[in-house]
């Protein structure tokens, strides 16, 4: 039987296990990427495990998240990362070079290779035919040292794309349609593999937009074939030698196939407060829009911004609307400057922002109270913009440009004399790698690590206690995101200092949480977190496990837990548990006294787990779907303890 692309890449990289859907496997990782907000912990852990040298084909350390630099913390992180890259053998991408996923696509991605990144949008490189997976920093640190990555062999869904976009419809609308079909839940351990006749009309940046937001569906990766279009992109980047063909066999098997006809799509938007809350722009037409932001790893390619510039040229942003534009990379900004389109954007009244994550992570450009903000980014979780009352809609660059011109949610008919600009795929991209710092034998093993005063070692955890006893420290609902658990925005600068950062755990959900947990921990109590469906969706930030661990959290009991977050919980010794009967969620209230007797033995002997709710004198059956490796990590109190042992 023929093989699909995902299986081909996995078989070529398999180091352990049988590639049968649902089985645990381990794969060799060719490339890794980190960004500054997760990278400092990853490199501190790399050091902490006694690793001394990068052993992948390519490891890149990007600085793109925290470039605001209010106070010395961000710049101290950058200096540490730069020294660590030189010492251990990673490429360092300086602030201003661009957003990690965009830059990686341009300069380093290679079809058929595996990429592990400490950022949930790492799968964007699937637009280039890579098997690219997001993970916690610790997993990435292990891969940087040459260790394999363990995952569940995914089921593969073939998404057959046919037809062609009509004017005013683009790649964002396609992935929003796919989000509407698949939702943000229930796609764990799945990979989307794209195929079909429409691919010949989709260039690499468009494919990358689609692959990027697969992360919002919760899939492990999204993979496109590597074909002549991929080759043309790599040639235009001066990297023809990186190309290789990669297609599925004609008789390849899939677990499921769905078809999306691009010619039937219309402009779409993800309405507040979830990327899965998809509506047509027509249904929003006329809604007042206070702010429009075009950028982020999803939609800030040259193709996207060239079209926006051509739409705005000779016109002005509506008087009561602010427009901000953050090109995805320095390469893109340079191209817009060279072809005059940057001038057109500036003349239209756009505020040109740095080529960085910026507004997307909520560290700048927070809108006014109660504002409506149209953004081309990928997440619109409540409060992520930095303004709790804001209503953020995720839209295509074309819909964003129309809103900037009219100050309202608009369709093209609302600006009748506006022509649909064609955007040809560039024949060549100017490539200037001067803002990367490449390591060599004079730096590896010889560079001193530079650690500012806020950079501390990752906190330690002890082995799992015989019995867990304490309280339900919080009871959360469905779709708790890692932004809820560990806010970013203004708190982001504390990423390298767990003691400080952990003061903000659940800050916007329950401002008393961190202090209460600290007191409970100091009194010898264990913390239990109780939640509904899809706990921990969104970011890969391992701080959402590391900081609760530091506060004494020992177990999460939820209806379901998302893939990356679950792996992070295990890595830091927090037991991820599921209700055997989801309705039992109602049998625990915040503050109830909970007990998991003899948990070490129960895990070792794989006995069914029963949670005692002492407050209600009830027993609740729990599920824990853990492998032997998971159990060993949990018993040791985290992977750092185990790998060092
Ligand atoms: C995000 O988009 O939420 C982030 C910020 O890029 C995160 C990483 C982080 O929290 O540092 C992600 O997606 O993994
Ligand atoms: Fe950066 Fe936003 Fe992309 Fe995350 S989603 S990597 S914050 S641009």
XYZ file of C-alpha atoms and ligand atoms in Angstrom:
667
model
C 0.000 0.000 0.000
C 1.319 3.471 -0.914
C 2.487 5.968 1.660
C 1.303 9.445 2.440
C 3.851 12.253 2.956
C 3.609 12.222 6.753
C 4.372 8.532 6.879
C 7.277 8.899 4.467
C 8.919 11.542 6.632
C 8.246 9.644 9.844
C 9.590 6.333 8.489
C 12.786 8.059 7.412
C 13.249 9.534 10.882
C 11.928 6.754 13.097
C 14.212 5.783 15.975
C 11.732 3.854 18.105
C 8.294 2.277 17.929
C 6.029 1.146 15.123
C 4.335 3.797 13.011
C 0.794 2.679 13.802
C -1.699 5.428 14.601
C -2.013 5.861 18.357
C 1.318 4.161 19.192
C 4.133 6.017 20.880
C 7.046 6.593 18.494
C 10.302 8.535 18.604
C 11.774 10.426 15.653
C 15.115 12.036 14.867
C 14.971 15.808 14.649
C 16.951 17.497 11.858
C 16.339 21.120 12.803
C 15.128 23.036 15.842
C 14.042 26.579 16.450
C 13.462 28.544 19.615
C 12.276 32.097 20.162
C 13.320 34.361 23.017
C 10.171 33.955 25.127
C 10.597 30.189 25.344
C 14.245 30.023 24.318
C 15.871 31.228 27.512
C 14.316 28.350 29.491
C 15.185 25.903 26.707
C 18.860 26.922 26.789
C 18.918 27.006 30.607
C 17.555 23.466 30.581
C 20.053 22.458 27.899
C 22.784 23.676 30.229
C 21.064 22.105 33.260
C 21.085 18.675 31.600
C 24.835 18.975 31.121
C 24.595 19.125 27.320
C 27.442 20.995 25.751
C 26.912 21.099 22.016
C 24.132 21.335 19.457
C 23.883 18.063 17.585
C 21.205 18.762 14.985
C 21.789 19.680 11.342
C 20.539 23.184 12.085
C 19.425 24.939 15.236
C 18.320 28.557 15.172
C 17.697 30.823 18.159
C 15.377 33.666 17.157
C 14.652 36.899 18.967
C 11.224 38.117 17.902
C 8.745 38.018 20.802
C 10.137 40.425 23.389
C 11.666 43.252 21.460
C 9.895 46.082 23.270
C 12.678 46.362 25.843
C 11.043 48.358 28.591
C 13.620 47.826 31.329
C 16.714 45.629 30.931
C 15.042 42.199 31.155
C 14.419 41.635 27.434
C 17.853 42.827 26.361
C 19.446 40.646 29.059
C 17.587 37.667 27.608
C 18.821 38.529 24.108
C 22.412 38.778 25.346
C 22.136 35.395 27.090
C 20.647 33.764 23.992
C 23.351 35.234 21.776
C 26.092 33.913 24.048
C 24.421 30.495 24.366
C 24.058 30.204 20.569
C 27.752 30.946 20.088
C 28.809 28.619 22.901
C 26.654 25.633 21.976
C 26.589 25.983 18.183
C 23.257 27.533 17.176
C 22.581 30.253 14.620
C 21.428 33.424 16.367
C 18.824 35.595 14.632
C 18.971 39.120 15.969
C 15.958 41.209 16.964
C 14.633 42.970 13.882
C 15.379 40.048 11.588
C 11.779 38.947 11.751
C 9.338 36.459 13.195
C 10.886 33.013 13.669
C 8.436 31.062 11.509
C 8.575 33.482 8.596
C 12.368 33.733 8.690
C 12.777 29.982 9.041
C 10.639 29.457 5.941
C 12.753 31.956 4.019
C 16.238 30.944 5.069
C 16.424 27.495 6.658
C 13.419 25.229 6.057
C 13.985 22.125 3.913
C 11.377 19.788 2.433
C 11.302 16.301 3.911
C 13.139 17.277 7.094
C 11.835 17.323 10.653
C 11.702 20.567 12.625
C 10.925 20.857 16.330
C 10.261 24.353 17.661
C 9.450 25.785 21.076
C 6.505 27.653 19.646
C 3.109 26.303 18.707
C 3.186 27.812 15.205
C 6.287 25.839 14.203
C 4.029 23.768 11.869
C 4.036 26.774 9.517
C 7.150 25.236 7.906
C 4.820 22.465 6.717
C 4.083 24.912 3.889
C 7.507 23.920 2.600
C 6.997 20.169 2.993
C 8.601 19.809 6.436
C 7.198 17.769 9.286
C 7.322 20.693 11.698
C 6.045 20.299 15.250
C 5.616 22.652 18.209
C 6.767 21.464 21.641
C 7.789 22.698 25.057
C 11.276 24.131 25.521
C 12.543 21.095 27.403
C 11.638 18.731 24.561
C 13.355 21.101 22.148
C 16.434 21.289 24.386
C 16.693 17.495 24.323
C 16.407 17.525 20.513
C 19.077 20.248 20.297
C 21.386 17.863 22.096
C 20.675 15.156 19.507
C 17.942 13.309 21.442
C 14.843 12.008 19.669
C 11.368 13.497 20.029
C 8.637 11.227 21.332
C 5.111 11.598 20.018
C 1.980 9.615 19.328
C 1.902 8.337 15.757
C -0.760 10.627 14.339
C -3.780 9.854 12.260
C -3.495 11.618 8.908
C -6.373 13.577 7.422
C -6.072 14.383 3.740
C -7.427 17.810 2.955
C -8.105 17.953 -0.744
C -8.111 21.515 -2.022
C -9.805 22.182 -5.331
C -10.895 25.256 -7.273
C -9.317 28.671 -7.072
C -9.830 31.692 -4.834
C -12.200 34.317 -6.164
C -11.027 37.941 -5.877
C -11.103 39.220 -2.261
C -10.689 35.706 -0.883
C -7.302 34.313 0.172
C -5.426 31.707 2.226
C -6.716 33.020 5.584
C -10.276 32.393 4.471
C -9.332 28.818 3.541
C -7.885 28.023 6.954
C -10.789 29.760 8.702
C -13.115 27.494 6.730
C -11.059 24.479 7.851
C -11.259 25.737 11.455
C -15.017 25.984 11.098
C -15.106 22.371 9.863
C -12.731 20.897 12.471
C -13.097 23.341 15.408
C -10.384 24.001 17.989
C -11.076 20.766 19.887
C -10.757 17.065 19.319
C -7.936 17.052 16.760
C -5.152 15.925 19.063
C -2.625 13.510 17.482
C -3.778 14.337 13.976
C -1.822 15.737 11.036
C -3.457 17.546 8.120
C -1.872 16.607 4.805
C -2.824 18.883 1.934
C -3.353 17.674 -1.610
C -5.442 18.354 -4.688
C -5.543 20.390 -7.882
C -5.732 23.769 -6.120
C -2.148 23.387 -4.911
C -0.820 24.520 -8.261
C -2.389 27.928 -7.559
C -1.020 28.245 -4.014
C 2.496 29.548 -3.526
C 4.613 28.784 -0.458
C 3.574 31.839 1.621
C -0.110 30.986 1.036
C 0.502 27.359 1.989
C 2.373 28.576 5.060
C -0.615 30.683 6.181
C -2.780 27.572 6.005
C -0.205 25.375 7.779
C 0.324 28.026 10.457
C -3.241 28.063 11.713
C -3.589 24.315 11.805
C -2.185 24.974 15.285
C -5.541 26.530 16.188
C -7.255 23.224 15.343
C -4.841 21.541 17.763
C -3.254 19.261 15.156
C 0.339 18.069 15.583
C 1.382 19.400 12.160
C 0.122 20.401 8.723
C 2.097 19.241 5.698
C 2.061 20.280 2.050
C 3.850 18.360 -0.705
C 7.137 19.678 -2.045
C 6.587 20.342 -5.748
C 7.635 22.757 -8.496
C 6.125 25.649 -6.545
C 8.270 24.753 -3.552
C 11.276 24.528 -5.827
C 10.549 27.968 -7.303
C 10.328 29.450 -3.794
C 13.631 27.931 -2.702
C 15.303 29.017 -5.939
C 13.999 32.546 -5.425
C 15.531 32.408 -1.935
C 18.877 31.335 -3.442
C 18.500 27.884 -1.845
C 17.794 25.640 -4.829
C 19.959 22.894 -3.338
C 17.564 22.530 -0.389
C 14.764 21.347 -2.677
C 13.672 17.789 -3.041
C 10.436 16.437 -4.352
C 8.046 15.000 -1.821
C 4.642 13.745 -2.770
C 2.244 11.116 -1.559
C 2.083 7.834 -3.461
C -0.940 7.689 -5.783
C -2.471 4.900 -3.687
C -1.535 6.446 -0.312
C -3.850 5.673 2.576
C -5.446 8.253 4.849
C -7.563 7.956 7.942
C -10.041 10.406 6.490
C -10.366 12.743 3.484
C -12.214 16.035 3.305
C -12.533 18.369 0.339
C -12.520 22.153 0.385
C -13.497 23.984 -2.787
C -11.609 27.272 -2.710
C -13.848 28.757 -5.391
C -16.858 28.512 -3.040
C -15.229 30.478 -0.226
C -16.167 33.998 0.782
C -14.352 36.396 3.149
C -14.468 34.996 6.677
C -13.538 36.173 10.167
C -12.943 34.437 13.495
C -15.147 36.367 15.907
C -14.333 36.953 19.608
C -12.966 35.111 21.511
C -11.849 31.998 19.689
C -10.189 31.248 16.341
C -12.865 28.594 15.884
C -15.730 31.061 16.153
C -15.993 31.596 12.402
C -18.469 34.004 10.790
C -18.788 35.516 7.316
C -17.589 39.083 6.904
C -20.949 39.711 5.207
C -22.674 38.970 8.528
C -20.468 41.563 10.275
C -20.759 44.172 7.540
C -21.035 47.693 8.930
C -19.505 46.874 12.337
C -17.368 49.810 13.448
C -13.658 48.906 13.522
C -11.385 50.984 15.772
C -8.126 49.274 15.021
C -6.658 47.233 12.181
C -3.391 45.336 12.639
C -1.717 43.505 9.779
C 1.182 41.266 10.667
C 2.142 38.158 12.718
C 3.571 34.868 11.495
C 0.252 34.012 9.807
C -0.210 36.828 7.337
C 2.733 39.170 6.948
C 4.411 37.765 3.845
C 5.527 39.940 0.946
C 2.507 38.669 -0.984
C 0.146 39.793 1.792
C 1.679 43.211 2.340
C 2.139 43.960 -1.345
C -1.572 43.415 -1.854
C -2.402 45.605 1.140
C -0.112 48.356 -0.215
C -1.749 48.150 -3.638
C -5.190 48.459 -2.041
C -4.188 51.430 0.130
C -2.128 53.261 -2.490
C -3.431 56.789 -3.001
C -6.062 56.444 -0.258
C -6.175 57.107 3.455
C -6.970 55.160 6.558
C -10.445 56.087 7.880
C -10.266 58.996 10.362
C -11.436 57.060 13.429
C -9.409 53.940 12.739
C -5.764 53.118 13.472
C -3.821 50.894 11.103
C -0.588 49.180 12.150
C 1.514 47.019 9.849
C 4.307 44.687 11.016
C 6.123 42.991 8.111
C 6.947 39.379 8.943
C 10.653 39.746 8.303
C 13.429 42.140 7.445
C 13.504 40.589 3.977
C 9.871 41.564 3.427
C 10.345 45.057 4.833
C 13.334 45.517 2.518
C 11.324 44.406 -0.516
C 8.504 46.812 0.294
C 11.040 49.604 0.719
C 12.745 48.771 -2.585
C 9.595 48.642 -4.690
C 8.048 51.809 -3.266
C 5.176 50.081 -1.523
C 6.448 51.018 1.916
C 5.988 54.648 0.885
C 2.434 53.886 -0.260
C 1.688 52.339 3.134
C 3.175 55.274 5.024
C 1.308 57.789 2.869
C -1.958 55.968 3.570
C -1.476 56.695 7.272
C -0.347 53.226 8.374
C 1.910 52.992 11.404
C 4.857 50.822 10.409
C 5.731 48.453 13.252
C 8.805 46.368 13.874
C 9.177 42.995 12.144
C 8.366 41.081 15.315
C 5.465 39.406 17.147
C 4.533 42.691 18.844
C 0.780 43.193 18.899
C 0.093 39.492 18.360
C 1.470 38.586 21.767
C -0.175 41.623 23.356
C 3.010 43.451 24.256
C 2.145 46.560 22.261
C -0.680 48.229 20.335
C -3.368 47.270 22.864
C -6.565 48.844 21.578
C -8.778 51.253 23.488
C -11.400 50.046 25.980
C -14.296 48.218 24.271
C -12.568 48.504 20.891
C -13.174 46.302 17.885
C -9.836 45.219 16.435
C -9.431 43.445 13.059
C -6.174 41.518 12.909
C -4.499 39.184 10.470
C -2.961 37.130 13.291
C -4.042 33.709 14.497
C -5.343 34.023 18.063
C -8.097 36.175 19.498
C -8.327 34.778 23.020
C -10.035 37.110 25.448
C -7.577 39.632 26.858
C -4.618 38.540 24.690
C -4.548 41.976 23.025
C -3.844 43.539 26.426
C -7.310 45.120 26.577
C -9.706 42.821 28.429
C -12.820 44.444 26.945
C -11.578 44.460 23.333
C -13.274 42.356 20.686
C -10.668 40.925 18.308
C -11.593 39.460 14.910
C -9.126 37.446 12.838
C -9.335 38.274 9.138
C -7.396 38.143 5.867
C -5.101 41.014 4.851
C -7.637 41.963 2.172
C -10.506 42.232 4.662
C -8.174 44.122 7.023
C -7.286 46.630 4.275
C -10.971 47.220 3.463
C -11.708 47.814 7.156
C -8.786 50.244 7.418
C -10.132 52.269 4.499
C -13.765 52.345 5.573
C -13.476 52.095 9.364
C -16.017 49.279 9.233
C -16.276 45.582 8.462
C -16.622 45.833 4.698
C -16.876 43.851 1.510
C -15.282 45.036 -1.733
C -18.624 46.472 -2.897
C -18.292 49.054 -0.129
C -15.350 50.664 -1.965
C -16.674 50.401 -5.529
C -13.743 51.808 -7.502
C -11.169 49.668 -5.687
C -9.596 47.118 -8.045
C -8.469 43.658 -6.981
C -4.672 43.743 -7.349
C -3.017 40.653 -8.781
C 0.104 39.631 -6.923
C 2.648 37.679 -8.967
C 4.956 35.338 -7.077
C 8.394 37.016 -6.850
C 11.078 35.481 -9.076
C 13.690 36.305 -6.502
C 13.803 37.378 -2.870
C 16.762 39.502 -1.786
C 18.636 37.444 0.782
C 20.941 39.175 3.131
C 21.965 36.928 6.007
C 24.065 39.594 7.706
C 21.779 39.731 10.751
C 22.309 36.099 11.658
C 25.282 35.251 13.792
C 26.690 31.887 12.713
C 28.640 29.846 15.257
C 31.978 28.279 14.438
C 34.748 26.326 16.129
C 36.207 29.531 17.570
C 32.963 30.185 19.495
C 31.690 26.686 20.334
C 32.716 25.670 23.830
C 34.674 28.904 24.253
C 32.100 31.668 24.540
C 31.257 32.799 28.074
C 27.546 32.693 28.914
C 26.188 36.161 29.678
C 23.507 36.092 32.383
C 21.792 39.263 33.512
C 20.592 39.439 37.129
C 17.047 38.234 36.333
C 18.127 35.016 34.644
C 17.938 32.154 37.071
C 18.164 28.369 36.778
C 14.879 26.529 36.146
C 13.216 25.592 39.469
C 13.604 22.089 40.809
C 10.862 19.651 41.662
C 11.074 16.691 44.022
C 9.912 13.139 43.203
C 6.158 12.543 43.121
C 4.888 12.063 46.724
C 3.388 8.707 47.799
C 0.006 10.352 48.208
C -1.300 13.638 46.848
C -3.445 15.532 49.324
C -4.607 19.101 49.147
C -7.302 21.256 47.592
C -8.926 22.034 44.264
C -7.104 25.325 43.928
C -9.176 26.461 40.961
C -12.133 25.170 39.003
C -11.972 26.384 35.425
C -14.353 25.808 32.524
C -13.774 24.649 28.925
C -11.092 25.984 26.544
C -8.707 27.335 29.154
C -5.798 28.614 27.073
C -2.177 28.930 28.092
C -2.768 32.699 27.903
C -5.267 32.247 30.759
C -2.786 30.180 32.745
C 0.331 32.259 32.116
C -0.425 35.711 30.690
C 2.021 37.169 28.187
C 1.816 40.882 27.217
C 3.344 43.035 29.945
C 4.267 39.930 31.990
C 6.328 38.459 29.199
C 9.532 40.036 30.337
C 9.631 37.727 33.370
C 9.981 34.554 31.285
C 13.533 33.921 32.532
C 12.611 34.306 36.183
C 10.156 31.685 37.361
C 9.900 33.047 40.906
C 8.676 36.415 39.572
C 6.637 35.081 36.650
C 4.778 32.606 38.850
C 3.168 35.531 40.696
C 0.946 35.939 37.648
C -0.418 32.410 37.221
C -4.161 32.696 36.364
C -3.857 36.444 36.963
C -6.927 37.324 34.907
C -8.991 34.295 35.939
C -8.440 34.471 39.686
C -6.094 37.190 40.908
C -5.795 35.507 44.312
C -4.609 32.189 42.861
C -0.845 32.632 43.027
C -0.802 33.933 46.589
C -3.216 31.243 47.825
C -1.246 28.498 46.120
C 1.981 29.779 47.589
C 0.484 29.674 51.103
C -0.911 26.184 50.527
C 2.439 24.977 49.216
C 4.263 26.409 52.204
C 1.777 24.651 54.484
C 2.654 21.334 52.789
C -0.555 21.026 50.768
C -0.668 19.846 47.149
C -2.515 21.837 44.510
C -5.042 20.284 42.104
C -6.318 22.194 39.056
C -9.773 21.212 37.821
C -10.922 22.113 34.308
C -13.292 21.233 31.491
C -12.570 20.384 27.839
C -9.391 21.255 25.954
C -7.377 22.549 28.905
C -4.114 24.242 27.888
C -4.921 25.020 24.274
C -2.903 27.614 22.373
C 0.723 28.328 23.018
C 3.557 25.890 23.656
C 4.796 27.963 26.610
C 6.078 25.481 29.164
C 5.804 28.230 31.759
C 2.122 27.244 31.924
C 3.377 24.047 33.591
C 6.603 25.286 35.133
C 5.085 28.153 37.128
C 2.146 26.117 38.542
C 4.717 23.444 39.459
C 6.723 26.059 41.287
C 3.573 27.003 43.223
C 3.000 23.411 44.334
C 0.493 22.156 41.756
C 0.779 18.380 41.490
C -2.125 17.314 39.278
C -4.500 18.643 36.632
C -7.882 16.956 36.409
C -9.758 17.931 33.258
C -12.263 16.592 30.761
C -9.452 16.788 28.173
C -5.966 18.313 27.898
C -4.297 19.583 24.725
C -1.230 17.802 23.322
C 1.643 20.228 23.896
C 0.426 21.323 27.301
C -0.048 17.736 28.443
C 3.533 16.934 27.423
C 4.735 20.009 29.322
C 2.822 18.977 32.456
C 4.457 15.560 32.367
C 7.885 17.063 31.697
C 7.594 19.059 34.922
C 6.110 16.322 37.069
C 2.450 17.414 37.134
C 0.118 14.428 36.689
C -2.383 14.971 33.823
C -5.633 13.219 34.638
C -9.007 12.954 32.922
C -12.445 12.300 34.381
C -13.496 8.750 33.520
C -17.035 10.172 33.366
C -16.949 13.784 32.165
C -20.104 14.495 34.211
C -18.036 14.019 37.394
C -16.617 17.454 36.695
C -19.715 18.685 38.561
C -18.752 16.685 41.654
C -15.822 18.928 42.532
C -16.044 22.557 43.615
C -13.174 24.991 44.045
C -11.756 24.594 47.547
C -12.827 20.949 47.976
C -10.292 18.784 49.780
C -8.948 16.162 47.388
C -6.755 13.111 47.837
C -5.095 10.620 45.504
C -3.908 7.917 47.864
C -0.877 5.840 47.045
C -0.499 7.456 43.626
C 3.076 6.328 43.054
C 2.175 2.666 43.451
C -1.069 3.084 41.524
C 0.816 4.556 38.560
C 3.566 1.945 38.706
C 1.116 -0.911 38.902
C -1.223 0.772 36.422
C -4.141 0.456 38.822
C -7.281 2.521 38.187
C -7.085 5.855 39.956
C -9.788 7.028 42.321
C -9.901 10.604 43.554
C -11.341 11.059 47.016
C -13.319 14.240 47.424
C -13.200 14.460 51.227
C -15.406 17.562 51.302
C -18.276 15.594 49.755
C -17.255 12.104 50.912
C -17.313 10.912 47.316
C -14.939 8.971 45.107
C -14.399 9.940 41.484
C -12.842 7.526 38.966
C -10.076 9.019 36.842
C -8.324 8.074 33.647
C -4.658 8.457 32.971
C -3.441 7.429 29.594
C 0.278 7.333 30.334
C 3.115 5.390 28.728
C 5.900 3.752 30.751
C 8.126 6.671 29.832
C 5.569 9.192 31.108
C 5.241 7.312 34.376
C 9.007 7.240 34.870
C 9.173 11.015 34.303
C 6.287 11.687 36.705
C 7.716 9.507 39.453
C 11.051 11.293 39.148
C 9.297 14.665 39.469
C 10.073 15.747 35.920
C 12.232 15.031 32.951
C 15.195 17.073 34.166
C 15.499 14.789 37.200
C 15.179 11.678 35.076
C 17.522 12.670 32.252
C 20.165 13.761 34.723
C 19.850 10.611 36.824
C 1.884 32.534 20.986
O 1.553 32.796 19.838
O 1.057 32.326 21.897
C 3.354 32.435 21.310
C 3.695 33.576 22.145
O 4.119 32.496 20.125
C 3.603 31.091 22.012
C 4.940 30.919 22.565
C 5.155 31.603 23.876
O 4.261 31.653 24.720
O 6.271 32.063 24.047
C 3.293 29.863 21.167
O 2.490 29.937 20.268
O 3.800 28.768 21.459
Fe 4.666 35.482 17.315
Fe 2.059 35.737 17.211
Fe 3.256 34.018 15.638
Fe 3.110 33.545 18.283
S 1.422 33.656 16.847
S 4.908 33.300 16.943
S 3.275 35.619 19.078
S 3.493 36.240 15.595
